[in-house]
Amino acid sequence: MLTVHHLQTSQSERIVWLCEELGIAYQLKRYLRDPVTRLAPSRIKALHPMGIAPVITDGSLVLGESAAIADYLIHRYGDGRLSVRPVDAGYADYLYWFHFANGTLQPTLGRLLGLRRLNLPDDHPVIAPSRTRLAAALHMLEARLAVQPWLAGAQFTAAEVMSGFSLTTMRMFEPVDLTPYPHILGWLGRIGERPAYRRALERAEPGMVPALGAVAR
Ligand SMILES: N[C@@H](CCC(=O)N[C@@H](CS)C(=O)NCC(=O)O)C(=O)O
């Protein structure tokens, strides 16, 4: 049976959410972060050589990387739902925003999270380029969501699942004030209303209040 290995407050939230959106039967295994280091426990490290989440196991398959897992689930179990076919309008947009999540948005936030620990001022030359990149990413998202309700167009797709994490749960680690971005906030509101998103959080993060507002916690 398909098993989703979910590390507490981590990118594996995406995979639980995607399974709920696609209505895929799955077993969920939850792992708590190490209370001191906040890293994954050794049981995750034993699953996959990278030692990070998400990981899925499916029979003899062990697969990591959110985007690879998302593609696998969509095509192996979802009949292509929540993706856009090459012959359909919005295909390039779908590809762009699906990959924007882990290609640009999440690494930029991760870099800022690491740099913040150095307690440098925001205009420090080591930090400023990442701040500029984040601002560009947010402006681009805002412009996109001003003209379309979802990233690939009129329909909710897995691009939302990929990017959604970076501006919801990730903001509990790296706070980003979204007050200047009303269309991003509207998008987060629509995400928060989705029954599958709510079910995913109830299963993966029981008791956690999702970070959907302008300021997370
Ligand atoms: N690009 C990977 C990133 C996965 C990743 O960085 N996972 C983090 C949680 S968000 C993790 O498992 N950290 C625990 C650790 O480093 O021990 C993906 O999208 O799957």
PDB file of C-alpha atoms and ligand atoms in Angstrom:
ATOM      1  CA  MET A   1       0.000   0.000   0.000  1.00  0.00           C
ATOM      2  CA  LEU A   2       1.084   3.573  -0.615  1.00  0.00           C
ATOM      3  CA  THR A   3       2.597   5.040   2.541  1.00  0.00           C
ATOM      4  CA  VAL A   4       3.301   8.730   3.011  1.00  0.00           C
ATOM      5  CA  HIS A   5       6.062   9.400   5.513  1.00  0.00           C
ATOM      6  CA  HIS A   6       5.345  12.810   6.985  1.00  0.00           C
ATOM      7  CA  LEU A   7       7.766  14.788   9.111  1.00  0.00           C
ATOM      8  CA  GLN A   8       6.160  17.247  11.537  1.00  0.00           C
ATOM      9  CA  THR A   9       5.619  20.731  10.007  1.00  0.00           C
ATOM     10  CA  SER A  10       7.470  19.996   6.817  1.00  0.00           C
ATOM     11  CA  GLN A  11       7.163  19.892   3.053  1.00  0.00           C
ATOM     12  CA  SER A  12       5.671  16.408   3.284  1.00  0.00           C
ATOM     13  CA  GLU A  13       2.431  18.214   4.190  1.00  0.00           C
ATOM     14  CA  ARG A  14       2.133  18.742   0.429  1.00  0.00           C
ATOM     15  CA  ILE A  15       1.975  15.018  -0.238  1.00  0.00           C
ATOM     16  CA  VAL A  16      -0.713  14.371   2.354  1.00  0.00           C
ATOM     17  CA  TRP A  17      -2.686  17.273   0.882  1.00  0.00           C
ATOM     18  CA  LEU A  18      -2.265  15.973  -2.676  1.00  0.00           C
ATOM     19  CA  CYS A  19      -3.420  12.479  -1.692  1.00  0.00           C
ATOM     20  CA  GLU A  20      -6.522  14.017  -0.109  1.00  0.00           C
ATOM     21  CA  GLU A  21      -7.195  16.160  -3.208  1.00  0.00           C
ATOM     22  CA  LEU A  22      -6.842  13.144  -5.503  1.00  0.00           C
ATOM     23  CA  GLY A  23      -8.801  10.822  -3.225  1.00  0.00           C
ATOM     24  CA  ILE A  24      -5.942   8.322  -3.151  1.00  0.00           C
ATOM     25  CA  ALA A  25      -5.945   5.632  -0.459  1.00  0.00           C
ATOM     26  CA  TYR A  26      -2.784   5.937   1.615  1.00  0.00           C
ATOM     27  CA  GLN A  27      -1.334   5.087   4.946  1.00  0.00           C
ATOM     28  CA  LEU A  28       0.152   7.987   6.872  1.00  0.00           C
ATOM     29  CA  LYS A  29       3.197   7.619   9.100  1.00  0.00           C
ATOM     30  CA  ARG A  30       4.011  10.681  11.179  1.00  0.00           C
ATOM     31  CA  TYR A  31       7.454  11.484  12.555  1.00  0.00           C
ATOM     32  CA  LEU A  32       8.248  14.147  15.123  1.00  0.00           C
ATOM     33  CA  ARG A  33      11.234  16.426  14.650  1.00  0.00           C
ATOM     34  CA  ASP A  34      14.125  16.113  17.069  1.00  0.00           C
ATOM     35  CA  PRO A  35      13.178  18.550  19.860  1.00  0.00           C
ATOM     36  CA  VAL A  36      16.660  20.097  20.000  1.00  0.00           C
ATOM     37  CA  THR A  37      17.974  20.103  16.432  1.00  0.00           C
ATOM     38  CA  ARG A  38      14.510  20.234  14.758  1.00  0.00           C
ATOM     39  CA  LEU A  39      15.935  17.788  12.202  1.00  0.00           C
ATOM     40  CA  ALA A  40      14.330  14.541  11.042  1.00  0.00           C
ATOM     41  CA  PRO A  41      14.640  11.528  13.344  1.00  0.00           C
ATOM     42  CA  SER A  42      16.811   8.562  12.444  1.00  0.00           C
ATOM     43  CA  ARG A  43      13.729   6.574  11.360  1.00  0.00           C
ATOM     44  CA  ILE A  44      13.338   9.002   8.413  1.00  0.00           C
ATOM     45  CA  LYS A  45      17.045   8.841   7.776  1.00  0.00           C
ATOM     46  CA  ALA A  46      16.769   5.053   7.538  1.00  0.00           C
ATOM     47  CA  LEU A  47      14.119   5.292   4.827  1.00  0.00           C
ATOM     48  CA  HIS A  48      16.040   7.223   2.183  1.00  0.00           C
ATOM     49  CA  PRO A  49      19.713   8.170   1.775  1.00  0.00           C
ATOM     50  CA  MET A  50      18.854  11.899   1.843  1.00  0.00           C
ATOM     51  CA  GLY A  51      17.264  11.533   5.269  1.00  0.00           C
ATOM     52  CA  ILE A  52      14.642  14.231   4.642  1.00  0.00           C
ATOM     53  CA  ALA A  53      10.891  14.326   4.116  1.00  0.00           C
ATOM     54  CA  PRO A  54       8.779  13.749   2.146  1.00  0.00           C
ATOM     55  CA  VAL A  55       9.327  10.123   1.311  1.00  0.00           C
ATOM     56  CA  ILE A  56       6.742   7.713  -0.020  1.00  0.00           C
ATOM     57  CA  THR A  57       6.967   3.969  -0.115  1.00  0.00           C
ATOM     58  CA  ASP A  58       4.822   2.031  -2.556  1.00  0.00           C
ATOM     59  CA  GLY A  59       5.582  -1.682  -2.680  1.00  0.00           C
ATOM     60  CA  SER A  60       9.320  -1.862  -3.278  1.00  0.00           C
ATOM     61  CA  LEU A  61       9.511   1.785  -4.402  1.00  0.00           C
ATOM     62  CA  VAL A  62      11.058   4.391  -2.121  1.00  0.00           C
ATOM     63  CA  LEU A  63      10.711   7.891  -3.567  1.00  0.00           C
ATOM     64  CA  GLY A  64      11.766  11.294  -2.256  1.00  0.00           C
ATOM     65  CA  GLU A  65      11.433  14.911  -3.531  1.00  0.00           C
ATOM     66  CA  SER A  66       8.044  16.609  -3.315  1.00  0.00           C
ATOM     67  CA  ALA A  67       7.834  17.398  -7.021  1.00  0.00           C
ATOM     68  CA  ALA A  68       8.792  13.877  -8.107  1.00  0.00           C
ATOM     69  CA  ILE A  69       6.317  12.371  -5.668  1.00  0.00           C
ATOM     70  CA  ALA A  70       3.572  14.742  -6.795  1.00  0.00           C
ATOM     71  CA  ASP A  71       4.130  13.811 -10.454  1.00  0.00           C
ATOM     72  CA  TYR A  72       4.232  10.118  -9.546  1.00  0.00           C
ATOM     73  CA  LEU A  73       0.944  10.243  -7.633  1.00  0.00           C
ATOM     74  CA  ILE A  74      -0.826  12.348 -10.265  1.00  0.00           C
ATOM     75  CA  HIS A  75       0.083   9.996 -13.096  1.00  0.00           C
ATOM     76  CA  ARG A  76       0.293   6.649 -11.306  1.00  0.00           C
ATOM     77  CA  TYR A  77      -2.901   6.999  -9.249  1.00  0.00           C
ATOM     78  CA  GLY A  78      -4.643  10.236 -10.268  1.00  0.00           C
ATOM     79  CA  ASP A  79      -5.191   9.695 -13.995  1.00  0.00           C
ATOM     80  CA  GLY A  80      -3.458  13.028 -14.607  1.00  0.00           C
ATOM     81  CA  ARG A  81      -5.932  14.995 -12.488  1.00  0.00           C
ATOM     82  CA  LEU A  82      -4.646  18.265 -10.966  1.00  0.00           C
ATOM     83  CA  SER A  83      -2.086  18.599 -13.748  1.00  0.00           C
ATOM     84  CA  VAL A  84      -2.491  20.254 -17.154  1.00  0.00           C
ATOM     85  CA  ARG A  85      -1.976  18.232 -20.318  1.00  0.00           C
ATOM     86  CA  PRO A  86       0.474  19.503 -22.969  1.00  0.00           C
ATOM     87  CA  VAL A  87      -2.396  19.973 -25.426  1.00  0.00           C
ATOM     88  CA  ASP A  88      -4.404  22.117 -23.017  1.00  0.00           C
ATOM     89  CA  ALA A  89      -4.236  25.863 -22.404  1.00  0.00           C
ATOM     90  CA  GLY A  90      -2.250  26.672 -19.305  1.00  0.00           C
ATOM     91  CA  TYR A  91       0.274  23.850 -19.751  1.00  0.00           C
ATOM     92  CA  ALA A  92       3.333  26.127 -19.652  1.00  0.00           C
ATOM     93  CA  ASP A  93       1.842  28.096 -16.755  1.00  0.00           C
ATOM     94  CA  TYR A  94       1.265  24.861 -14.893  1.00  0.00           C
ATOM     95  CA  LEU A  95       4.858  23.755 -15.438  1.00  0.00           C
ATOM     96  CA  TYR A  96       6.225  27.127 -14.444  1.00  0.00           C
ATOM     97  CA  TRP A  97       4.315  27.493 -11.192  1.00  0.00           C
ATOM     98  CA  PHE A  98       4.653  23.830 -10.252  1.00  0.00           C
ATOM     99  CA  HIS A  99       8.455  24.125 -10.501  1.00  0.00           C
ATOM    100  CA  PHE A 100       8.639  27.718  -9.220  1.00  0.00           C
ATOM    101  CA  ALA A 101       7.825  26.348  -5.756  1.00  0.00           C
ATOM    102  CA  ASN A 102      10.933  24.248  -5.229  1.00  0.00           C
ATOM    103  CA  GLY A 103      13.062  25.977  -7.850  1.00  0.00           C
ATOM    104  CA  THR A 104      12.789  29.527  -6.496  1.00  0.00           C
ATOM    105  CA  LEU A 105      10.298  30.224  -3.697  1.00  0.00           C
ATOM    106  CA  GLN A 106      11.191  27.537  -1.174  1.00  0.00           C
ATOM    107  CA  PRO A 107      15.017  27.845  -1.608  1.00  0.00           C
ATOM    108  CA  THR A 108      14.802  31.631  -1.216  1.00  0.00           C
ATOM    109  CA  LEU A 109      12.827  31.288   2.008  1.00  0.00           C
ATOM    110  CA  GLY A 110      15.176  28.560   3.208  1.00  0.00           C
ATOM    111  CA  ARG A 111      18.215  30.766   2.528  1.00  0.00           C
ATOM    112  CA  LEU A 112      16.643  33.664   4.436  1.00  0.00           C
ATOM    113  CA  LEU A 113      15.825  31.338   7.314  1.00  0.00           C
ATOM    114  CA  GLY A 114      19.456  30.241   7.529  1.00  0.00           C
ATOM    115  CA  LEU A 115      20.849  33.765   7.134  1.00  0.00           C
ATOM    116  CA  ARG A 116      18.530  35.174   9.802  1.00  0.00           C
ATOM    117  CA  ARG A 117      20.383  33.054  12.343  1.00  0.00           C
ATOM    118  CA  LEU A 118      23.473  35.177  11.665  1.00  0.00           C
ATOM    119  CA  ASN A 119      21.576  38.239  13.009  1.00  0.00           C
ATOM    120  CA  LEU A 120      22.682  40.446  10.131  1.00  0.00           C
ATOM    121  CA  PRO A 121      20.740  43.562   9.122  1.00  0.00           C
ATOM    122  CA  ASP A 122      18.265  43.211   6.230  1.00  0.00           C
ATOM    123  CA  ASP A 123      20.389  45.434   3.966  1.00  0.00           C
ATOM    124  CA  HIS A 124      23.553  43.388   4.555  1.00  0.00           C
ATOM    125  CA  PRO A 125      25.051  42.386   1.174  1.00  0.00           C
ATOM    126  CA  VAL A 126      24.701  38.713   2.063  1.00  0.00           C
ATOM    127  CA  ILE A 127      20.972  39.038   2.790  1.00  0.00           C
ATOM    128  CA  ALA A 128      19.826  41.786   0.428  1.00  0.00           C
ATOM    129  CA  PRO A 129      19.892  39.663  -2.777  1.00  0.00           C
ATOM    130  CA  SER A 130      17.641  37.032  -1.199  1.00  0.00           C
ATOM    131  CA  ARG A 131      15.250  39.727   0.076  1.00  0.00           C
ATOM    132  CA  THR A 132      15.159  41.190  -3.465  1.00  0.00           C
ATOM    133  CA  ARG A 133      14.495  37.752  -4.929  1.00  0.00           C
ATOM    134  CA  LEU A 134      11.690  37.068  -2.445  1.00  0.00           C
ATOM    135  CA  ALA A 135      10.091  40.446  -3.228  1.00  0.00           C
ATOM    136  CA  ALA A 136      10.245  39.634  -6.961  1.00  0.00           C
ATOM    137  CA  ALA A 137       8.675  36.232  -6.353  1.00  0.00           C
ATOM    138  CA  LEU A 138       5.862  37.696  -4.259  1.00  0.00           C
ATOM    139  CA  HIS A 139       5.193  40.472  -6.784  1.00  0.00           C
ATOM    140  CA  MET A 140       5.010  37.923  -9.568  1.00  0.00           C
ATOM    141  CA  LEU A 141       2.652  35.696  -7.599  1.00  0.00           C
ATOM    142  CA  GLU A 142       0.506  38.699  -6.731  1.00  0.00           C
ATOM    143  CA  ALA A 143       0.301  39.747 -10.391  1.00  0.00           C
ATOM    144  CA  ARG A 144      -0.604  36.224 -11.470  1.00  0.00           C
ATOM    145  CA  LEU A 145      -3.309  35.812  -8.832  1.00  0.00           C
ATOM    146  CA  ALA A 146      -4.765  39.209  -9.709  1.00  0.00           C
ATOM    147  CA  VAL A 147      -5.829  37.839 -13.100  1.00  0.00           C
ATOM    148  CA  GLN A 148      -6.455  34.138 -12.377  1.00  0.00           C
ATOM    149  CA  PRO A 149      -7.897  32.468  -9.280  1.00  0.00           C
ATOM    150  CA  TRP A 150      -5.329  29.659  -9.448  1.00  0.00           C
ATOM    151  CA  LEU A 151      -1.746  29.582 -10.676  1.00  0.00           C
ATOM    152  CA  ALA A 152      -2.300  27.609 -13.873  1.00  0.00           C
ATOM    153  CA  GLY A 153      -5.574  29.380 -14.685  1.00  0.00           C
ATOM    154  CA  ALA A 154      -9.191  28.771 -13.796  1.00  0.00           C
ATOM    155  CA  GLN A 155      -8.663  25.390 -12.144  1.00  0.00           C
ATOM    156  CA  PHE A 156      -6.919  24.383  -8.944  1.00  0.00           C
ATOM    157  CA  THR A 157      -3.852  22.247  -9.764  1.00  0.00           C
ATOM    158  CA  ALA A 158      -0.876  20.628  -8.076  1.00  0.00           C
ATOM    159  CA  ALA A 159       0.977  23.941  -8.614  1.00  0.00           C
ATOM    160  CA  GLU A 160      -1.069  25.209  -5.656  1.00  0.00           C
ATOM    161  CA  VAL A 161      -0.045  22.211  -3.571  1.00  0.00           C
ATOM    162  CA  MET A 162       3.626  22.809  -4.361  1.00  0.00           C
ATOM    163  CA  SER A 163       3.697  26.592  -3.744  1.00  0.00           C
ATOM    164  CA  GLY A 164       1.052  26.640  -1.020  1.00  0.00           C
ATOM    165  CA  PHE A 165       3.354  25.122   1.594  1.00  0.00           C
ATOM    166  CA  SER A 166       5.938  27.904   1.182  1.00  0.00           C
ATOM    167  CA  LEU A 167       3.440  30.619   2.053  1.00  0.00           C
ATOM    168  CA  THR A 168       1.527  28.725   4.749  1.00  0.00           C
ATOM    169  CA  THR A 169       3.369  26.353   7.082  1.00  0.00           C
ATOM    170  CA  MET A 170       6.822  27.546   5.969  1.00  0.00           C
ATOM    171  CA  ARG A 171       5.972  31.028   7.286  1.00  0.00           C
ATOM    172  CA  MET A 172       5.952  29.575  10.802  1.00  0.00           C
ATOM    173  CA  PHE A 173       9.723  29.181  10.311  1.00  0.00           C
ATOM    174  CA  GLU A 174      10.446  32.220   8.136  1.00  0.00           C
ATOM    175  CA  PRO A 175       7.861  34.948   8.749  1.00  0.00           C
ATOM    176  CA  VAL A 176       6.757  36.851   5.645  1.00  0.00           C
ATOM    177  CA  ASP A 177       4.233  39.639   6.034  1.00  0.00           C
ATOM    178  CA  LEU A 178       1.731  39.276   3.203  1.00  0.00           C
ATOM    179  CA  THR A 179      -0.223  42.451   4.030  1.00  0.00           C
ATOM    180  CA  PRO A 180       0.888  44.145   0.758  1.00  0.00           C
ATOM    181  CA  TYR A 181      -0.358  41.182  -1.291  1.00  0.00           C
ATOM    182  CA  PRO A 182      -4.174  40.993  -1.209  1.00  0.00           C
ATOM    183  CA  HIS A 183      -4.417  38.564  -4.119  1.00  0.00           C
ATOM    184  CA  ILE A 184      -1.994  36.130  -2.499  1.00  0.00           C
ATOM    185  CA  LEU A 185      -4.075  36.400   0.665  1.00  0.00           C
ATOM    186  CA  GLY A 186      -7.247  35.704  -1.350  1.00  0.00           C
ATOM    187  CA  TRP A 187      -5.544  32.622  -2.810  1.00  0.00           C
ATOM    188  CA  LEU A 188      -4.540  31.413   0.656  1.00  0.00           C
ATOM    189  CA  GLY A 189      -8.136  31.955   1.758  1.00  0.00           C
ATOM    190  CA  ARG A 190      -9.402  29.778  -1.104  1.00  0.00           C
ATOM    191  CA  ILE A 191      -6.836  27.114  -0.219  1.00  0.00           C
ATOM    192  CA  GLY A 192      -7.938  27.202   3.412  1.00  0.00           C
ATOM    193  CA  GLU A 193     -11.532  26.551   2.397  1.00  0.00           C
ATOM    194  CA  ARG A 194     -10.718  23.370   0.528  1.00  0.00           C
ATOM    195  CA  PRO A 195     -12.012  20.291   2.355  1.00  0.00           C
ATOM    196  CA  ALA A 196      -8.998  18.265   1.189  1.00  0.00           C
ATOM    197  CA  TYR A 197      -6.560  20.816   2.634  1.00  0.00           C
ATOM    198  CA  ARG A 198      -8.414  20.772   5.938  1.00  0.00           C
ATOM    199  CA  ARG A 199      -8.507  16.978   6.020  1.00  0.00           C
ATOM    200  CA  ALA A 200      -4.784  16.840   5.244  1.00  0.00           C
ATOM    201  CA  LEU A 201      -3.903  19.170   8.112  1.00  0.00           C
ATOM    202  CA  GLU A 202      -6.202  17.316  10.512  1.00  0.00           C
ATOM    203  CA  ARG A 203      -4.416  14.080   9.672  1.00  0.00           C
ATOM    204  CA  ALA A 204      -0.861  15.370   9.325  1.00  0.00           C
ATOM    205  CA  GLU A 205      -0.790  18.175  11.886  1.00  0.00           C
ATOM    206  CA  PRO A 206      -3.622  17.664  14.359  1.00  0.00           C
ATOM    207  CA  GLY A 207      -4.224  20.812  16.390  1.00  0.00           C
ATOM    208  CA  MET A 208      -2.098  23.072  14.178  1.00  0.00           C
ATOM    209  CA  VAL A 209      -3.735  26.335  13.113  1.00  0.00           C
ATOM    210  CA  PRO A 210      -2.913  26.830   9.420  1.00  0.00           C
ATOM    211  CA  ALA A 211      -0.961  29.990   8.590  1.00  0.00           C
ATOM    212  CA  LEU A 212      -3.338  31.566   6.097  1.00  0.00           C
ATOM    213  CA  GLY A 213      -3.439  35.214   7.206  1.00  0.00           C
ATOM    214  CA  ALA A 214      -1.218  38.193   6.448  1.00  0.00           C
ATOM    215  CA  VAL A 215       1.043  37.460   9.388  1.00  0.00           C
ATOM    216  CA  ALA A 216       1.718  33.879  10.432  1.00  0.00           C
ATOM    217  CA  ARG A 217       1.589  33.525  14.245  1.00  0.00           C
TER     218      ARG A 217
HETATM  219  N1  LIG B   1      13.514  19.416  -2.099  1.00  0.00           N
HETATM  220  C1  LIG B   1      13.060  18.518  -1.053  1.00  0.00           C
HETATM  221  C2  LIG B   1      13.289  19.194   0.286  1.00  0.00           C
HETATM  222  C3  LIG B   1      12.894  18.325   1.462  1.00  0.00           C
HETATM  223  C4  LIG B   1      13.302  18.949   2.782  1.00  0.00           C
HETATM  224  O1  LIG B   1      14.174  19.839   2.852  1.00  0.00           O
HETATM  225  N2  LIG B   1      12.669  18.485   3.865  1.00  0.00           N
HETATM  226  C5  LIG B   1      12.961  19.017   5.167  1.00  0.00           C
HETATM  227  C6  LIG B   1      11.666  19.473   5.863  1.00  0.00           C
HETATM  228  S1  LIG B   1      10.848  20.792   5.066  1.00  0.00           S
HETATM  229  C7  LIG B   1      13.504  17.950   6.095  1.00  0.00           C
HETATM  230  O2  LIG B   1      13.145  16.798   5.977  1.00  0.00           O
HETATM  231  N3  LIG B   1      14.327  18.350   7.058  1.00  0.00           N
HETATM  232  C8  LIG B   1      14.783  17.486   8.083  1.00  0.00           C
HETATM  233  C9  LIG B   1      16.268  17.350   8.162  1.00  0.00           C
HETATM  234  O3  LIG B   1      16.981  18.067   7.439  1.00  0.00           O
HETATM  235  O4  LIG B   1      16.717  16.535   8.974  1.00  0.00           O
HETATM  236  C10 LIG B   1      11.584  18.177  -1.290  1.00  0.00           C
HETATM  237  O5  LIG B   1      10.854  19.008  -1.801  1.00  0.00           O
HETATM  238  O6  LIG B   1      11.181  17.053  -0.976  1.00  0.00           O
END
